[in-house]
Amino acid sequence: ISGRVTNTSVAFFQNVDAQVTGGELEITAAPMENLTLTTNLSYSEIESEGGEVPCIDASRPINADNIINTCESEQGSNLNASPKFQASFVGNYVLPPGAFDGYLRTLVNYQDENPNFGASLEEADAYTTVDLFAGLTGNEGGWDVGLYAKNVFNTRNQLFRQNEPNSIYPEFGDNGYDTVNMNLPREVGMSVLYAFGSR
């Protein structure tokens, strides 16, 4: 049995106490034959009950002497790392039965402002994306040919930004580069599905 003691410079931190308030609502309707509309709404707010929390502080770079930054979290301050409010709308229309079956679909997704607490140097603005889908199917679903357009209006939004530390030459300090994450740009394409074998 070894009598050596292993030391580590990494400390462990306890998350601050918080209160979460929220709810979710889903509504589905069929206003006419072959048409289905679905809306999903969700809200979640996280409020601190006070204490120290890990945080991002560009003025205090992370290094061997400063392995993590903590900041005072005032009681009632927001701790959301994701949007408080999110909403989606799905419309699905199935063409009446005939020689071919077909469908038209749309997906609208709304993301509210994102505080990005603890995840980014900046908050993210609210944004909305719209996706469209259309296709034909036949032989009882044996094949499917579809067209799609995601993010039709090419909405671009910065989701988060983080400072990129100078890991190669830390003695020179910040390298001036940040890691930025954006939502996906417009995408247009075609999908073809064929099921081999008997059905």
Short mmCIF file of C-alpha atoms in Angstrom, two decimals:
data_model
loop_
_atom_site.label_atom_id
_atom_site.label_comp_id
_atom_site.label_asym_id
_atom_site.label_seq_id
_atom_site.Cartn_x
_atom_site.Cartn_y
_atom_site.Cartn_z
CA ILE A 1 0.00 0.00 0.00
CA SER A 2 1.41 3.34 -1.00
CA GLY A 3 1.60 6.07 1.60
CA ARG A 4 1.86 8.82 -0.98
CA VAL A 5 -0.75 11.53 -1.15
CA THR A 6 -1.82 12.78 -4.58
CA ASN A 7 -2.46 16.50 -4.78
CA THR A 8 -4.51 18.32 -7.39
CA SER A 9 -4.72 22.00 -8.21
CA VAL A 10 -8.31 21.64 -9.42
CA ALA A 11 -10.92 22.70 -6.89
CA PHE A 12 -14.51 21.54 -6.78
CA PHE A 13 -17.29 24.08 -6.68
CA GLN A 14 -20.90 23.73 -5.59
CA ASN A 15 -23.56 25.24 -7.80
CA VAL A 16 -25.50 28.12 -6.34
CA ASP A 17 -29.06 27.48 -5.13
CA ALA A 18 -31.66 28.55 -7.68
CA GLN A 19 -35.39 28.59 -8.28
CA VAL A 20 -36.83 27.42 -11.59
CA THR A 21 -40.22 28.65 -12.83
CA GLY A 22 -41.70 27.45 -16.09
CA GLY A 23 -44.26 25.52 -18.04
CA GLU A 24 -44.99 23.92 -21.40
CA LEU A 25 -48.10 23.93 -23.56
CA GLU A 26 -48.84 21.93 -26.71
CA ILE A 27 -51.89 22.58 -28.89
CA THR A 28 -52.93 20.39 -31.81
CA ALA A 29 -55.77 21.17 -34.20
CA ALA A 30 -57.22 19.70 -37.39
CA PRO A 31 -59.15 22.62 -38.98
CA MET A 32 -59.86 20.66 -42.16
CA GLU A 33 -59.48 17.19 -43.58
CA ASN A 34 -55.86 16.10 -44.13
CA LEU A 35 -54.46 19.19 -42.35
CA THR A 36 -52.88 19.07 -38.89
CA LEU A 37 -51.48 22.08 -37.01
CA THR A 38 -49.38 21.76 -33.87
CA THR A 39 -47.98 24.53 -31.67
CA ASN A 40 -45.58 23.99 -28.78
CA LEU A 41 -44.81 26.76 -26.27
CA SER A 42 -42.34 26.52 -23.40
CA TYR A 43 -41.10 28.96 -20.76
CA SER A 44 -38.39 28.46 -18.16
CA GLU A 45 -36.74 31.06 -15.92
CA ILE A 46 -33.89 30.32 -13.50
CA GLU A 47 -33.29 32.81 -10.69
CA SER A 48 -30.35 32.75 -8.28
CA GLU A 49 -30.89 32.62 -4.56
CA GLY A 50 -27.48 34.21 -3.94
CA GLY A 51 -23.88 33.03 -3.68
CA GLU A 52 -20.71 32.57 -5.74
CA VAL A 53 -20.93 30.95 -9.17
CA PRO A 54 -18.36 30.06 -11.85
CA CYS A 55 -18.39 32.75 -14.55
CA ILE A 56 -16.61 34.06 -17.64
CA ASP A 57 -14.49 37.16 -17.02
CA ALA A 58 -12.25 38.32 -19.89
CA SER A 59 -10.25 40.49 -17.49
CA ARG A 60 -9.17 37.42 -15.51
CA PRO A 61 -7.70 34.86 -17.96
CA ILE A 62 -7.67 31.22 -16.95
CA ASN A 63 -4.17 29.90 -16.13
CA ALA A 64 -2.35 27.70 -13.63
CA ASP A 65 -2.76 30.32 -10.90
CA ASN A 66 -6.40 31.08 -11.75
CA ILE A 67 -8.08 27.81 -12.70
CA ILE A 68 -11.63 29.15 -12.55
CA ASN A 69 -13.36 32.50 -12.17
CA THR A 70 -16.22 33.04 -9.77
CA CYS A 71 -18.58 35.99 -9.56
CA GLU A 72 -21.11 37.11 -7.01
CA SER A 73 -24.60 36.02 -7.95
CA GLU A 74 -27.16 38.39 -6.51
CA GLN A 75 -30.42 36.95 -5.28
CA GLY A 76 -33.01 37.13 -8.06
CA SER A 77 -30.43 37.46 -10.87
CA ASN A 78 -31.01 35.40 -13.99
CA LEU A 79 -29.02 32.17 -14.53
CA ASN A 80 -30.56 31.02 -17.82
CA ALA A 81 -28.07 29.38 -20.18
CA SER A 82 -30.80 28.87 -22.79
CA PRO A 83 -33.71 31.01 -24.05
CA LYS A 84 -36.45 31.60 -21.50
CA PHE A 85 -39.18 31.32 -24.13
CA GLN A 86 -39.25 28.94 -27.09
CA ALA A 87 -42.01 28.24 -29.58
CA SER A 88 -42.50 25.97 -32.56
CA PHE A 89 -45.25 25.57 -35.11
CA VAL A 90 -45.70 22.52 -37.34
CA GLY A 91 -48.15 22.37 -40.22
CA ASN A 92 -48.71 19.08 -42.04
CA TYR A 93 -50.98 18.64 -45.06
CA VAL A 94 -51.42 15.21 -46.64
CA LEU A 95 -52.67 15.16 -50.23
CA PRO A 96 -55.94 13.26 -50.76
CA PRO A 97 -55.44 9.59 -51.77
CA GLY A 98 -54.80 9.06 -55.48
CA ALA A 99 -52.23 7.54 -57.79
CA PHE A 100 -49.59 9.03 -55.49
CA ASP A 101 -49.61 10.12 -51.89
CA GLY A 102 -48.03 13.44 -51.08
CA TYR A 103 -47.38 15.84 -48.26
CA LEU A 104 -46.64 19.49 -47.57
CA ARG A 105 -45.04 20.43 -44.25
CA THR A 106 -43.71 23.54 -42.60
CA LEU A 107 -41.78 24.06 -39.39
CA VAL A 108 -41.44 27.48 -37.76
CA ASN A 109 -39.08 27.68 -34.81
CA TYR A 110 -38.73 30.75 -32.55
CA GLN A 111 -35.94 31.18 -30.01
CA ASP A 112 -36.24 34.09 -27.59
CA GLU A 113 -33.27 36.14 -26.38
CA ASN A 114 -30.75 33.85 -24.70
CA PRO A 115 -28.96 35.19 -21.59
CA ASN A 116 -26.23 32.56 -22.19
CA PHE A 117 -25.25 32.67 -18.52
CA GLY A 118 -21.90 30.95 -17.96
CA ALA A 119 -21.68 29.84 -21.59
CA SER A 120 -20.90 32.96 -23.61
CA LEU A 121 -19.35 36.40 -23.43
CA GLU A 122 -22.51 37.85 -24.99
CA GLU A 123 -26.24 37.31 -24.94
CA ALA A 124 -27.87 35.91 -28.08
CA ASP A 125 -30.60 37.83 -29.88
CA ALA A 126 -34.02 36.32 -30.57
CA TYR A 127 -34.48 34.76 -34.00
CA THR A 128 -36.92 32.70 -36.06
CA THR A 129 -36.28 30.05 -38.72
CA VAL A 130 -38.73 28.59 -41.24
CA ASP A 131 -38.36 25.14 -42.87
CA LEU A 132 -40.44 23.81 -45.78
CA PHE A 133 -40.88 20.22 -46.98
CA ALA A 134 -42.80 18.70 -49.92
CA GLY A 135 -42.81 15.19 -51.30
CA LEU A 136 -44.51 12.32 -53.05
CA THR A 137 -44.76 8.73 -51.87
CA GLY A 138 -46.02 5.62 -53.61
CA ASN A 139 -46.44 1.87 -53.39
CA GLU A 140 -47.68 2.08 -49.80
CA GLY A 141 -44.62 3.99 -48.69
CA GLY A 142 -42.17 1.89 -50.72
CA TRP A 143 -40.55 5.05 -52.07
CA ASP A 144 -40.43 8.72 -51.22
CA VAL A 145 -39.11 11.69 -53.19
CA GLY A 146 -38.97 14.96 -51.34
CA LEU A 147 -37.73 18.52 -51.62
CA TYR A 148 -36.80 20.63 -48.62
CA ALA A 149 -35.63 24.11 -47.77
CA LYS A 150 -34.33 24.70 -44.24
CA ASN A 151 -33.97 28.22 -42.86
CA VAL A 152 -35.75 29.56 -45.94
CA PHE A 153 -35.03 33.22 -45.19
CA ASN A 154 -31.37 32.52 -44.35
CA THR A 155 -31.66 33.98 -40.85
CA ARG A 156 -28.21 34.25 -39.27
CA ASN A 157 -27.75 34.70 -35.55
CA GLN A 158 -24.77 34.41 -33.23
CA LEU A 159 -25.62 31.79 -30.60
CA PHE A 160 -22.60 32.27 -28.36
CA ARG A 161 -19.04 33.61 -28.28
CA GLN A 162 -16.18 32.34 -26.14
CA ASN A 163 -12.63 33.56 -25.68
CA GLU A 164 -10.05 31.19 -27.17
CA PRO A 165 -7.07 30.96 -24.74
CA ASN A 166 -3.51 30.95 -26.06
CA SER A 167 -2.69 27.33 -25.18
CA ILE A 168 0.52 27.19 -27.25
CA TYR A 169 2.26 30.30 -25.90
CA PRO A 170 0.36 31.23 -22.72
CA GLU A 171 3.12 33.61 -21.63
CA PHE A 172 2.05 35.97 -24.44
CA GLY A 173 -1.47 36.23 -23.03
CA ASP A 174 -4.71 36.38 -25.00
CA ASN A 175 -4.32 35.54 -28.69
CA GLY A 176 -7.21 37.82 -29.68
CA TYR A 177 -9.34 35.08 -31.22
CA ASP A 178 -12.83 34.03 -30.11
CA THR A 179 -14.81 30.89 -30.83
CA VAL A 180 -18.19 31.85 -32.33
CA ASN A 181 -21.16 29.54 -32.88
CA MET A 182 -23.87 30.52 -35.39
CA ASN A 183 -27.13 28.86 -36.35
CA LEU A 184 -27.08 26.88 -39.61
CA PRO A 185 -27.52 28.88 -42.87
CA ARG A 186 -30.12 28.18 -45.57
CA GLU A 187 -30.04 24.62 -46.89
CA VAL A 188 -31.92 23.43 -49.98
CA GLY A 189 -31.93 19.83 -51.09
CA MET A 190 -33.66 16.72 -52.31
CA SER A 191 -34.15 13.36 -50.60
CA VAL A 192 -34.88 10.02 -52.25
CA LEU A 193 -35.92 6.93 -50.28
CA TYR A 194 -36.61 3.51 -51.72
CA ALA A 195 -37.44 0.37 -49.72
CA PHE A 196 -36.11 -2.79 -51.35
CA GLY A 197 -38.01 -6.04 -50.96
CA SER A 198 -41.69 -6.90 -50.83
CA ARG A 199 -44.12 -4.79 -48.83
#
